[in-house]
mmCIF file of C-alpha atoms and ligand atoms in Angstrom:
data_model
loop_
_atom_site.group_PDB
_atom_site.id
_atom_site.type_symbol
_atom_site.label_atom_id
_atom_site.label_comp_id
_atom_site.label_asym_id
_atom_site.label_seq_id
_atom_site.Cartn_x
_atom_site.Cartn_y
_atom_site.Cartn_z
ATOM 1 C CA MET A 18 49.661 4.233 -46.094
ATOM 2 C CA LYS A 19 53.438 4.632 -46.277
ATOM 3 C CA SER A 20 54.765 7.759 -44.565
ATOM 4 C CA SER A 21 55.994 10.540 -46.842
ATOM 5 C CA ARG A 22 58.473 11.545 -44.143
ATOM 6 C CA ILE A 23 61.892 10.641 -45.552
ATOM 7 C CA LYS A 24 64.827 11.589 -43.394
ATOM 8 C CA GLY A 25 67.935 12.955 -45.100
ATOM 9 C CA LEU A 26 66.672 12.517 -48.673
ATOM 10 C CA HIS A 27 68.975 15.314 -49.831
ATOM 11 C CA ASN A 28 72.024 13.301 -48.696
ATOM 12 C CA LYS A 29 71.106 10.222 -50.791
ATOM 13 C CA SER A 30 72.144 9.416 -54.335
ATOM 14 C CA ILE A 31 69.752 10.033 -57.232
ATOM 15 C CA GLU A 32 69.168 6.250 -57.468
ATOM 16 C CA GLU A 33 68.330 6.011 -53.754
ATOM 17 C CA ARG A 34 65.980 8.996 -53.979
ATOM 18 C CA ARG A 35 64.133 7.357 -56.876
ATOM 19 C CA LEU A 36 63.670 4.165 -54.897
ATOM 20 C CA LEU A 37 62.575 5.954 -51.732
ATOM 21 C CA SER A 38 60.084 8.229 -53.451
ATOM 22 C CA LEU A 39 58.787 6.294 -56.469
ATOM 23 C CA GLY A 40 59.519 2.664 -55.472
ATOM 24 C CA ASP A 41 60.910 0.037 -57.848
ATOM 25 C CA LEU A 42 61.258 1.194 -61.434
ATOM 26 C CA ASP A 43 61.526 -0.968 -64.553
ATOM 27 C CA PRO A 44 64.143 -0.205 -67.258
ATOM 28 C CA GLU A 45 61.644 1.731 -69.359
ATOM 29 C CA GLU A 46 60.694 3.933 -66.396
ATOM 30 C CA LEU A 47 64.359 4.480 -65.533
ATOM 31 C CA GLY A 48 64.947 5.469 -69.159
ATOM 32 C CA ILE A 49 62.158 8.050 -68.940
ATOM 33 C CA LEU A 50 63.715 9.631 -65.831
ATOM 34 C CA ASN A 51 67.224 9.584 -67.308
ATOM 35 C CA THR A 52 66.261 11.254 -70.569
ATOM 36 C CA GLY A 53 63.426 13.513 -69.415
ATOM 37 C CA GLY A 54 60.930 11.328 -71.229
ATOM 38 C CA LEU A 55 60.429 13.453 -74.307
ATOM 39 C CA SER A 56 61.755 12.383 -77.704
ATOM 40 C CA ASN A 57 62.374 14.893 -80.499
ATOM 41 C CA SER A 58 59.488 13.405 -82.453
ATOM 42 C CA LYS A 59 57.119 13.672 -79.490
ATOM 43 C CA ALA A 60 58.264 17.243 -78.824
ATOM 44 C CA ASP A 61 57.584 18.027 -82.487
ATOM 45 C CA THR A 62 53.899 17.163 -81.954
ATOM 46 C CA ILE A 63 53.544 19.445 -78.919
ATOM 47 C CA THR A 64 54.586 22.825 -80.342
ATOM 48 C CA GLU A 65 56.005 24.385 -83.504
ATOM 49 C CA ASN A 66 59.508 24.820 -84.982
ATOM 50 C CA VAL A 67 61.025 22.353 -82.505
ATOM 51 C CA ILE A 68 64.815 21.959 -82.674
ATOM 52 C CA GLY A 69 65.430 19.924 -79.510
ATOM 53 C CA ILE A 70 64.514 19.309 -75.887
ATOM 54 C CA PHE A 71 65.047 21.829 -73.068
ATOM 55 C CA ALA A 72 65.785 20.033 -69.795
ATOM 56 C CA LEU A 73 65.198 21.158 -66.185
ATOM 57 C CA PRO A 74 65.782 19.304 -62.900
ATOM 58 C CA LEU A 75 62.910 17.136 -61.663
ATOM 59 C CA SER A 76 62.799 16.823 -57.848
ATOM 60 C CA VAL A 77 60.603 15.149 -55.281
ATOM 61 C CA VAL A 78 59.480 16.924 -52.113
ATOM 62 C CA PRO A 79 58.848 14.562 -49.198
ATOM 63 C CA ASN A 80 57.119 15.079 -45.825
ATOM 64 C CA PHE A 81 53.730 16.389 -46.953
ATOM 65 C CA LEU A 82 50.689 15.530 -44.857
ATOM 66 C CA ILE A 83 47.603 16.799 -46.711
ATOM 67 C CA ASN A 84 44.166 16.155 -45.229
ATOM 68 C CA ASP A 85 45.784 13.446 -43.078
ATOM 69 C CA GLU A 86 47.153 11.597 -46.117
ATOM 70 C CA GLU A 87 50.837 11.195 -46.953
ATOM 71 C CA TYR A 88 52.118 12.743 -50.177
ATOM 72 C CA ILE A 89 55.444 13.133 -51.914
ATOM 73 C CA LEU A 90 55.227 16.048 -54.354
ATOM 74 C CA PRO A 91 56.895 16.320 -57.770
ATOM 75 C CA MET A 92 58.561 19.660 -58.476
ATOM 76 C CA VAL A 93 60.343 21.175 -61.467
ATOM 77 C CA THR A 94 62.289 24.354 -60.799
ATOM 78 C CA GLU A 95 65.542 25.971 -61.837
ATOM 79 C CA GLU A 96 65.957 27.802 -58.507
ATOM 80 C CA PRO A 97 68.043 26.350 -55.667
ATOM 81 C CA SER A 98 66.421 26.129 -52.220
ATOM 82 C CA ILE A 99 62.746 25.981 -53.283
ATOM 83 C CA VAL A 100 62.616 22.184 -52.946
ATOM 84 C CA ALA A 101 64.488 22.232 -49.615
ATOM 85 C CA ALA A 102 62.282 25.064 -48.334
ATOM 86 C CA ALA A 103 59.034 23.244 -49.203
ATOM 87 C CA SER A 104 60.243 19.990 -47.695
ATOM 88 C CA ASN A 105 61.368 21.679 -44.439
ATOM 89 C CA ALA A 106 58.105 23.601 -44.129
ATOM 90 C CA ALA A 107 56.123 20.383 -44.656
ATOM 91 C CA LYS A 108 58.212 18.565 -42.031
ATOM 92 C CA LEU A 109 57.717 21.329 -39.465
ATOM 93 C CA CYS A 110 53.899 21.190 -39.563
ATOM 94 C CA ARG A 111 53.435 17.414 -39.509
ATOM 95 C CA ASP A 112 52.919 17.268 -35.727
ATOM 96 C CA THR A 113 50.407 20.108 -35.862
ATOM 97 C CA GLY A 114 48.207 18.445 -38.502
ATOM 98 C CA GLY A 115 49.901 19.206 -41.819
ATOM 99 C CA PHE A 116 47.956 20.998 -44.533
ATOM 100 C CA LYS A 117 44.160 21.096 -44.605
ATOM 101 C CA VAL A 118 42.902 21.656 -48.123
ATOM 102 C CA LYS A 119 39.424 22.163 -49.621
ATOM 103 C CA PRO A 120 39.232 22.242 -53.426
ATOM 104 C CA GLU A 121 36.096 23.525 -55.174
ATOM 105 C CA ALA A 122 34.586 21.639 -58.125
ATOM 106 C CA SER A 123 36.642 21.870 -61.329
ATOM 107 C CA VAL A 124 34.779 24.709 -63.023
ATOM 108 C CA THR A 125 36.443 26.618 -65.855
ATOM 109 C CA SER A 126 34.660 29.521 -67.539
ATOM 110 C CA CYS A 127 34.475 31.055 -70.997
ATOM 111 C CA GLU A 128 33.500 34.704 -71.464
ATOM 112 C CA LEU A 129 31.833 36.266 -74.509
ATOM 113 C CA LEU A 130 31.573 39.924 -75.480
ATOM 114 C CA VAL A 131 28.517 41.422 -77.233
ATOM 115 C CA SER A 132 27.363 44.992 -77.774
ATOM 116 C CA GLU A 133 24.337 44.794 -80.058
ATOM 117 C CA ASN A 134 20.772 43.971 -79.067
ATOM 118 C CA ILE A 135 21.809 43.452 -75.478
ATOM 119 C CA THR A 136 18.214 43.273 -74.187
ATOM 120 C CA ILE A 137 17.322 40.545 -76.699
ATOM 121 C CA VAL A 138 20.503 38.601 -75.783
ATOM 122 C CA LYS A 139 19.629 38.777 -72.064
ATOM 123 C CA GLU A 140 16.046 37.623 -72.701
ATOM 124 C CA TYR A 141 17.230 34.779 -74.939
ATOM 125 C CA ILE A 142 19.742 33.512 -72.354
ATOM 126 C CA LYS A 143 17.119 33.723 -69.564
ATOM 127 C CA SER A 144 14.530 31.788 -71.536
ATOM 128 C CA SER A 145 16.918 29.249 -73.114
ATOM 129 C CA VAL A 146 19.384 28.550 -70.316
ATOM 130 C CA GLU A 147 18.271 24.936 -69.807
ATOM 131 C CA PHE A 148 18.419 24.184 -73.549
ATOM 132 C CA LEU A 149 21.877 25.759 -73.786
ATOM 133 C CA LYS A 150 23.178 23.844 -70.747
ATOM 134 C CA GLU A 151 22.058 20.579 -72.380
ATOM 135 C CA ASN A 152 23.529 21.305 -75.798
ATOM 136 C CA LEU A 153 26.795 23.218 -75.561
ATOM 137 C CA ILE A 154 29.065 20.268 -74.721
ATOM 138 C CA CYS A 155 26.851 17.314 -75.663
ATOM 139 C CA GLU A 156 29.214 16.068 -78.424
ATOM 140 C CA ASN A 157 32.151 15.839 -75.962
ATOM 141 C CA THR A 158 31.082 12.388 -74.792
ATOM 142 C CA ASP A 159 34.260 11.576 -72.800
ATOM 143 C CA LEU A 160 33.804 14.751 -70.766
ATOM 144 C CA VAL A 161 30.060 14.258 -70.246
ATOM 145 C CA GLN A 162 30.563 10.616 -69.229
ATOM 146 C CA SER A 163 33.157 11.603 -66.642
ATOM 147 C CA GLY A 164 30.831 14.185 -65.049
ATOM 148 C CA GLY A 165 31.464 17.287 -67.158
ATOM 149 C CA LYS A 166 28.506 19.648 -67.558
ATOM 150 C CA VAL A 167 27.567 23.266 -68.069
ATOM 151 C CA THR A 168 26.621 24.560 -64.624
ATOM 152 C CA ASP A 169 25.589 28.119 -65.432
ATOM 153 C CA ILE A 170 25.286 30.778 -68.109
ATOM 154 C CA HIS A 171 24.959 34.318 -66.875
ATOM 155 C CA TYR A 172 25.701 37.840 -67.993
ATOM 156 C CA MET A 173 26.832 41.178 -66.649
ATOM 157 C CA ASP A 174 26.964 44.713 -68.030
ATOM 158 C CA LEU A 175 30.555 45.909 -68.357
ATOM 159 C CA PRO A 176 31.508 49.440 -67.279
ATOM 160 C CA ASN A 177 31.223 51.897 -70.168
ATOM 161 C CA SER A 178 34.568 52.929 -71.631
ATOM 162 C CA SER A 179 33.036 54.707 -74.639
ATOM 163 C CA ASP A 180 29.586 55.280 -76.103
ATOM 164 C CA ILE A 181 29.316 51.560 -76.695
ATOM 165 C CA LYS A 182 27.597 49.433 -74.046
ATOM 166 C CA TYR A 183 29.124 45.982 -73.673
ATOM 167 C CA LEU A 184 27.595 42.873 -72.176
ATOM 168 C CA LYS A 185 29.732 39.990 -70.953
ATOM 169 C CA ILE A 186 28.299 36.494 -70.918
ATOM 170 C CA ARG A 187 29.952 33.850 -68.765
ATOM 171 C CA LEU A 188 29.654 30.147 -69.361
ATOM 172 C CA ASP A 189 30.708 27.896 -66.443
ATOM 173 C CA ILE A 190 31.613 24.283 -67.186
ATOM 174 C CA ILE A 191 32.771 21.446 -64.947
ATOM 175 C CA THR A 192 35.837 20.271 -66.882
ATOM 176 C CA VAL A 193 36.628 17.458 -64.387
ATOM 177 C CA ASP A 194 40.379 16.717 -64.485
ATOM 178 C CA ALA A 195 41.202 19.019 -67.400
ATOM 179 C CA MET A 196 42.207 22.662 -67.090
ATOM 180 C CA GLY A 197 39.546 23.022 -69.734
ATOM 181 C CA ALA A 198 40.616 25.966 -71.919
ATOM 182 C CA ASN A 199 39.899 24.057 -75.142
ATOM 183 C CA ILE A 200 36.636 22.638 -73.814
ATOM 184 C CA VAL A 201 35.240 25.998 -72.706
ATOM 185 C CA ASN A 202 36.520 27.864 -75.771
ATOM 186 C CA SER A 203 34.724 25.372 -78.058
ATOM 187 C CA ALA A 204 31.517 25.640 -76.028
ATOM 188 C CA GLY A 205 31.842 29.439 -75.919
ATOM 189 C CA GLU A 206 32.233 29.687 -79.690
ATOM 190 C CA LYS A 207 29.218 27.408 -80.109
ATOM 191 C CA LEU A 208 27.200 29.670 -77.798
ATOM 192 C CA GLY A 209 28.428 32.628 -79.842
ATOM 193 C CA ASN A 210 27.036 31.089 -83.041
ATOM 194 C CA ILE A 211 23.699 30.356 -81.348
ATOM 195 C CA LEU A 212 23.406 33.934 -80.055
ATOM 196 C CA THR A 213 24.303 35.365 -83.477
ATOM 197 C CA ALA A 214 21.625 33.217 -85.130
ATOM 198 C CA ASN A 215 18.886 33.892 -82.575
ATOM 199 C CA CYS A 216 19.423 37.427 -81.299
ATOM 200 C CA ASP A 217 20.493 39.413 -84.371
ATOM 201 C CA THR A 218 23.703 40.308 -82.522
ATOM 202 C CA THR A 219 27.431 40.037 -83.177
ATOM 203 C CA VAL A 220 29.613 38.121 -80.745
ATOM 204 C CA HIS A 221 32.885 40.062 -80.806
ATOM 205 C CA GLY A 222 34.909 37.301 -79.096
ATOM 206 C CA ALA A 223 34.771 34.248 -76.830
ATOM 207 C CA ILE A 224 37.688 33.133 -74.651
ATOM 208 C CA VAL A 225 38.467 31.276 -71.425
ATOM 209 C CA THR A 226 39.100 33.442 -68.347
ATOM 210 C CA ASN A 227 42.235 32.612 -66.387
ATOM 211 C CA SER A 228 40.674 34.182 -63.292
ATOM 212 C CA PHE A 229 39.092 30.747 -62.574
ATOM 213 C CA PRO A 230 36.258 32.396 -60.610
ATOM 214 C CA GLN A 231 34.874 29.066 -59.378
ATOM 215 C CA ARG A 232 37.958 26.912 -59.032
ATOM 216 C CA THR A 233 39.370 27.977 -55.680
ATOM 217 C CA THR A 234 41.508 25.674 -53.566
ATOM 218 C CA SER A 235 41.548 26.737 -49.912
ATOM 219 C CA VAL A 236 44.496 25.671 -47.799
ATOM 220 C CA SER A 237 45.449 26.208 -44.160
ATOM 221 C CA VAL A 238 48.271 25.189 -41.856
ATOM 222 C CA ASN A 239 49.353 25.577 -38.208
ATOM 223 C CA TYR A 240 52.910 25.892 -36.950
ATOM 224 C CA SER A 241 53.734 25.529 -33.262
ATOM 225 C CA LYS A 242 54.777 28.951 -31.938
ATOM 226 C CA LYS A 243 56.890 27.241 -29.283
ATOM 227 C CA ILE A 244 58.906 25.266 -31.855
ATOM 228 C CA LEU A 245 59.417 28.325 -34.073
ATOM 229 C CA GLU A 246 60.563 30.359 -31.062
ATOM 230 C CA ASN A 247 63.002 27.541 -30.127
ATOM 231 C CA ILE A 248 64.474 27.617 -33.615
ATOM 232 C CA PHE A 249 64.827 31.399 -33.539
ATOM 233 C CA PRO A 250 63.712 33.547 -30.584
ATOM 234 C CA GLY A 251 61.444 36.419 -31.681
ATOM 235 C CA SER A 252 60.751 34.752 -35.023
ATOM 236 C CA VAL A 253 56.938 34.719 -34.802
ATOM 237 C CA GLU A 254 56.605 38.428 -34.094
ATOM 238 C CA ASN A 255 58.968 39.350 -36.901
ATOM 239 C CA PHE A 256 57.321 36.825 -39.265
ATOM 240 C CA LEU A 257 54.040 38.693 -38.760
ATOM 241 C CA ARG A 258 55.774 42.033 -39.415
ATOM 242 C CA ILE A 259 57.130 40.721 -42.706
ATOM 243 C CA TYR A 260 53.603 39.551 -43.570
ATOM 244 C CA GLU A 261 52.149 42.984 -42.614
ATOM 245 C CA TRP A 262 54.700 44.591 -44.919
ATOM 246 C CA ALA A 263 53.164 42.701 -47.865
ATOM 247 C CA LYS A 264 49.683 43.863 -46.807
ATOM 248 C CA ILE A 265 50.582 47.544 -46.813
ATOM 249 C CA ASP A 266 53.023 47.601 -49.732
ATOM 250 C CA PRO A 267 52.158 46.112 -53.153
ATOM 251 C CA SER A 268 55.800 45.978 -54.251
ATOM 252 C CA ARG A 269 56.500 43.689 -51.294
ATOM 253 C CA ALA A 270 53.223 41.784 -51.906
ATOM 254 C CA VAL A 271 54.261 40.797 -55.429
ATOM 255 C CA THR A 272 57.483 39.232 -54.116
ATOM 256 C CA HIS A 273 55.597 37.572 -51.236
ATOM 257 C CA ASN A 274 53.333 36.043 -53.897
ATOM 258 C CA LYS A 275 56.311 35.044 -56.022
ATOM 259 C CA GLY A 276 57.409 32.894 -53.073
ATOM 260 C CA ILE A 277 53.984 31.199 -53.115
ATOM 261 C CA ILE A 278 54.128 30.740 -56.885
ATOM 262 C CA ASN A 279 57.557 29.088 -56.536
ATOM 263 C CA GLY A 280 55.764 26.112 -54.967
ATOM 264 C CA ILE A 281 52.582 26.198 -57.029
ATOM 265 C CA SER A 282 54.290 26.491 -60.413
ATOM 266 C CA GLY A 283 56.978 23.972 -59.424
ATOM 267 C CA VAL A 284 54.290 21.316 -58.915
ATOM 268 C CA ALA A 285 52.226 22.458 -61.911
ATOM 269 C CA MET A 286 55.281 22.362 -64.190
ATOM 270 C CA ALA A 287 56.192 18.826 -63.057
ATOM 271 C CA LEU A 288 52.672 17.792 -64.034
ATOM 272 C CA GLY A 289 53.012 19.321 -67.516
ATOM 273 C CA ASN A 290 50.604 22.204 -66.877
ATOM 274 C CA ASP A 291 50.315 25.677 -68.368
ATOM 275 C CA THR A 292 51.949 27.627 -65.532
ATOM 276 C CA ARG A 293 51.238 30.993 -67.213
ATOM 277 C CA ALA A 294 47.501 30.362 -66.925
ATOM 278 C CA ILE A 295 47.846 29.533 -63.250
ATOM 279 C CA GLU A 296 50.117 32.476 -62.471
ATOM 280 C CA SER A 297 47.902 35.009 -64.223
ATOM 281 C CA GLY A 298 44.915 33.704 -62.213
ATOM 282 C CA LEU A 299 46.858 34.082 -58.981
ATOM 283 C CA HIS A 300 47.850 37.676 -59.794
ATOM 284 C CA PHE A 301 44.239 38.453 -60.746
ATOM 285 C CA ARG A 302 43.076 37.199 -57.339
ATOM 286 C CA ALA A 303 45.815 39.205 -55.612
ATOM 287 C CA ALA A 304 44.628 42.408 -57.295
ATOM 288 C CA SER A 305 40.918 41.683 -57.083
ATOM 289 C CA ASN A 306 40.051 44.320 -54.462
ATOM 290 C CA GLY A 307 41.805 47.044 -56.440
ATOM 291 C CA ILE A 308 45.110 46.984 -54.536
ATOM 292 C CA TYR A 309 47.613 44.189 -55.103
ATOM 293 C CA GLN A 310 47.560 42.064 -51.932
ATOM 294 C CA PRO A 311 49.396 39.016 -50.531
ATOM 295 C CA LEU A 312 47.597 35.795 -51.481
ATOM 296 C CA SER A 313 48.135 34.232 -48.052
ATOM 297 C CA ARG A 314 47.010 35.372 -44.595
ATOM 298 C CA TRP A 315 49.025 34.756 -41.425
ATOM 299 C CA SER A 316 47.977 35.287 -37.801
ATOM 300 C CA VAL A 317 48.581 33.959 -34.325
ATOM 301 C CA SER A 318 45.826 31.700 -33.042
ATOM 302 C CA GLY A 319 46.407 30.323 -29.531
ATOM 303 C CA ASP A 320 49.633 28.302 -29.553
ATOM 304 C CA PHE A 321 49.929 28.434 -33.327
ATOM 305 C CA LEU A 322 51.118 30.566 -36.159
ATOM 306 C CA HIS A 323 48.206 30.018 -38.536
ATOM 307 C CA GLY A 324 48.459 30.424 -42.312
ATOM 308 C CA GLU A 325 45.702 30.219 -44.905
ATOM 309 C CA ALA A 326 44.998 31.080 -48.524
ATOM 310 C CA ASP A 327 42.371 30.719 -51.243
ATOM 311 C CA PHE A 328 44.123 30.082 -54.538
ATOM 312 C CA PRO A 329 42.323 30.023 -57.913
ATOM 313 C CA LEU A 330 43.881 26.824 -59.262
ATOM 314 C CA ALA A 331 43.279 24.624 -62.287
ATOM 315 C CA VAL A 332 46.163 22.155 -62.182
ATOM 316 C CA ALA A 333 45.099 19.434 -64.603
ATOM 317 C CA THR A 334 45.840 15.729 -64.811
ATOM 318 C CA VAL A 335 44.310 15.197 -68.250
ATOM 319 C CA GLY A 336 44.556 17.135 -71.506
ATOM 320 C CA GLY A 337 47.444 18.934 -73.196
ATOM 321 C CA MET A 338 50.935 17.920 -72.125
ATOM 322 C CA THR A 339 49.576 16.178 -69.012
ATOM 323 C CA SER A 340 48.380 13.335 -71.243
ATOM 324 C CA HIS A 341 51.322 13.306 -73.688
ATOM 325 C CA HIS A 342 54.463 13.570 -71.603
ATOM 326 C CA PRO A 343 55.781 10.148 -70.499
ATOM 327 C CA GLU A 344 57.488 11.619 -67.420
ATOM 328 C CA VAL A 345 54.241 13.269 -66.284
ATOM 329 C CA SER A 346 52.407 9.944 -66.714
ATOM 330 C CA LEU A 347 55.081 8.191 -64.644
ATOM 331 C CA LEU A 348 54.827 10.766 -61.849
ATOM 332 C CA LYS A 349 51.035 10.638 -61.802
ATOM 333 C CA THR A 350 51.097 6.847 -61.409
ATOM 334 C CA LYS A 351 53.926 6.549 -58.898
ATOM 335 C CA LEU A 352 52.892 9.487 -56.697
ATOM 336 C CA ARG A 353 49.122 8.711 -56.757
ATOM 337 C CA ILE A 354 48.094 11.920 -58.511
ATOM 338 C CA ASN A 355 44.838 10.533 -59.831
ATOM 339 C CA ASN A 356 42.880 13.698 -60.480
ATOM 340 C CA SER A 357 42.960 17.469 -60.715
ATOM 341 C CA GLU A 358 41.721 17.731 -57.125
ATOM 342 C CA THR A 359 44.852 15.976 -55.835
ATOM 343 C CA ALA A 360 47.104 18.034 -58.106
ATOM 344 C CA ASN A 361 45.490 21.257 -56.844
ATOM 345 C CA MET A 362 45.819 20.118 -53.228
ATOM 346 C CA MET A 363 49.521 19.439 -53.764
ATOM 347 C CA ALA A 364 50.125 22.756 -55.521
ATOM 348 C CA ALA A 365 48.232 24.759 -52.869
ATOM 349 C CA SER A 366 50.127 23.051 -50.028
ATOM 350 C CA ALA A 367 53.457 23.639 -51.756
ATOM 351 C CA GLY A 368 52.521 27.301 -52.254
ATOM 352 C CA LEU A 369 51.784 27.872 -48.582
ATOM 353 C CA ALA A 370 54.825 25.799 -47.536
ATOM 354 C CA ASN A 371 57.182 27.868 -49.694
ATOM 355 C CA ASN A 372 55.566 31.077 -48.455
ATOM 356 C CA PHE A 373 56.098 30.007 -44.831
ATOM 357 C CA SER A 374 59.750 29.162 -45.465
ATOM 358 C CA ALA A 375 60.461 32.417 -47.282
ATOM 359 C CA LEU A 376 58.874 34.589 -44.576
ATOM 360 C CA PHE A 377 60.559 32.605 -41.795
ATOM 361 C CA ALA A 378 63.970 32.961 -43.448
ATOM 362 C CA ILE A 379 63.515 36.697 -44.097
ATOM 363 C CA ALA A 380 62.279 37.202 -40.512
ATOM 364 C CA THR A 381 65.217 35.341 -38.941
ATOM 365 C CA SER A 382 68.633 34.586 -40.413
ATOM 366 C CA GLY A 383 67.919 36.248 -43.786
ATOM 367 C CA ILE A 384 67.074 34.668 -47.127
ATOM 368 C CA GLN A 385 70.681 34.498 -48.350
ATOM 369 C CA HIS A 386 71.838 32.270 -45.488
ATOM 370 C CA GLY A 387 70.170 29.032 -46.722
ATOM 371 C CA HIS A 388 69.750 30.080 -50.331
ATOM 372 C CA MET A 389 73.411 30.813 -51.000
ATOM 373 C CA LYS A 390 74.554 27.568 -49.368
ATOM 374 C CA LEU A 391 72.466 25.619 -51.882
ATOM 375 C CA HIS A 392 73.300 27.980 -54.748
ATOM 376 C CA LYS A 393 77.039 27.363 -54.278
ATOM 377 C CA ARG A 394 76.598 23.616 -54.966
ATOM 378 C CA LYS A 395 76.427 24.543 -58.672
ATOM 379 C CA PHE A 396 80.051 25.657 -58.601
ATOM 380 C CA ARG A 397 81.446 22.579 -56.896
HETATM 381 C C1 MEV B 420 62.532 33.870 -53.996
HETATM 382 O O1 MEV B 420 62.373 32.988 -55.061
HETATM 383 C C2 MEV B 420 61.225 34.073 -53.260
HETATM 384 C C3 MEV B 420 61.248 35.093 -52.123
HETATM 385 O O2 MEV B 420 61.684 36.347 -52.634
HETATM 386 C C4 MEV B 420 59.838 35.205 -51.596
HETATM 387 C C5 MEV B 420 59.620 36.313 -50.574
HETATM 388 O O3 MEV B 420 60.338 37.313 -50.605
HETATM 389 O O4 MEV B 420 58.674 36.165 -49.760
HETATM 390 C C6 MEV B 420 62.212 34.695 -51.049
#
């Protein structure tokens, strides 16, 4: 497998970068990169009241070693220094094993709210769960053929906020390479109709949850303490202080997490994903123990500065814009992004890489040092 380590990519021309990262491109592919890939007429089918195309820079991020495989990441961002920061962080951990990533199965969930005849609803779900699992997505043959299935239907009493008692029902579905909002919403509404017909209840609403309770991608990385201390003496100790700050102070934690989201959303955006869904899931996870916390954890382990995180992630490679945007299709083919698992692994690694770079910069020469150098290029 060709190495993703590309020396001095930032000093090359755009044409050279294309060749080095994507390989040979035919005229049609070059046209897609030059124009952003989206025609007015195509854009008009994606959303409403379209009047044109809004362009952003598309970058590649070299140097990533993920589970011992070489990857060049696609990234769309408007902010200078995020691409450079991710690429430097990926370079610095190559000799210590790169990123180790474990994605969970692609489960997306729909939740339903009921308040009437709760006992009957619970009994019905308990006794009919196998029938429901078989029937809620059976007409979605493409999904079923590619391994999609309902894995569970369960319920929980919600805390009382008034005299009304609410029950939440959660439907978990393997949506394979799709984020799955449309799939689970359709199945949830179907379940709602079945419950209404069989339990003399009213289903008040059914909607996907962006908390992605069963779609966690775990990522970890080691940096050599010795190398970090050579770059900047005292850096590791201060890095850990800056991390501690995020643990004890939610208003620092939210900015710490913004640094992670810089990488995650940059990759997700390049792959045509709904970044708002991903970001809301990440903030939900950060606040899940009642106090907003940093999404990553950093510690010293032997000779290493060790970082890890468990991100709820549903970066898709099929469905929505991911299947309709010619530039996304080109990137998926050229950069070997064959499934949601790979996309999630890339996004999670970029998130931890950008987090490392931000904390290292804050803990040493200050964030403005590198950031402003790159920012000033705009005014040249
Ligand atoms: C800027 O986009 C991101 C940072 O603020 C993240 C952080 O403070 O950790 C540098």
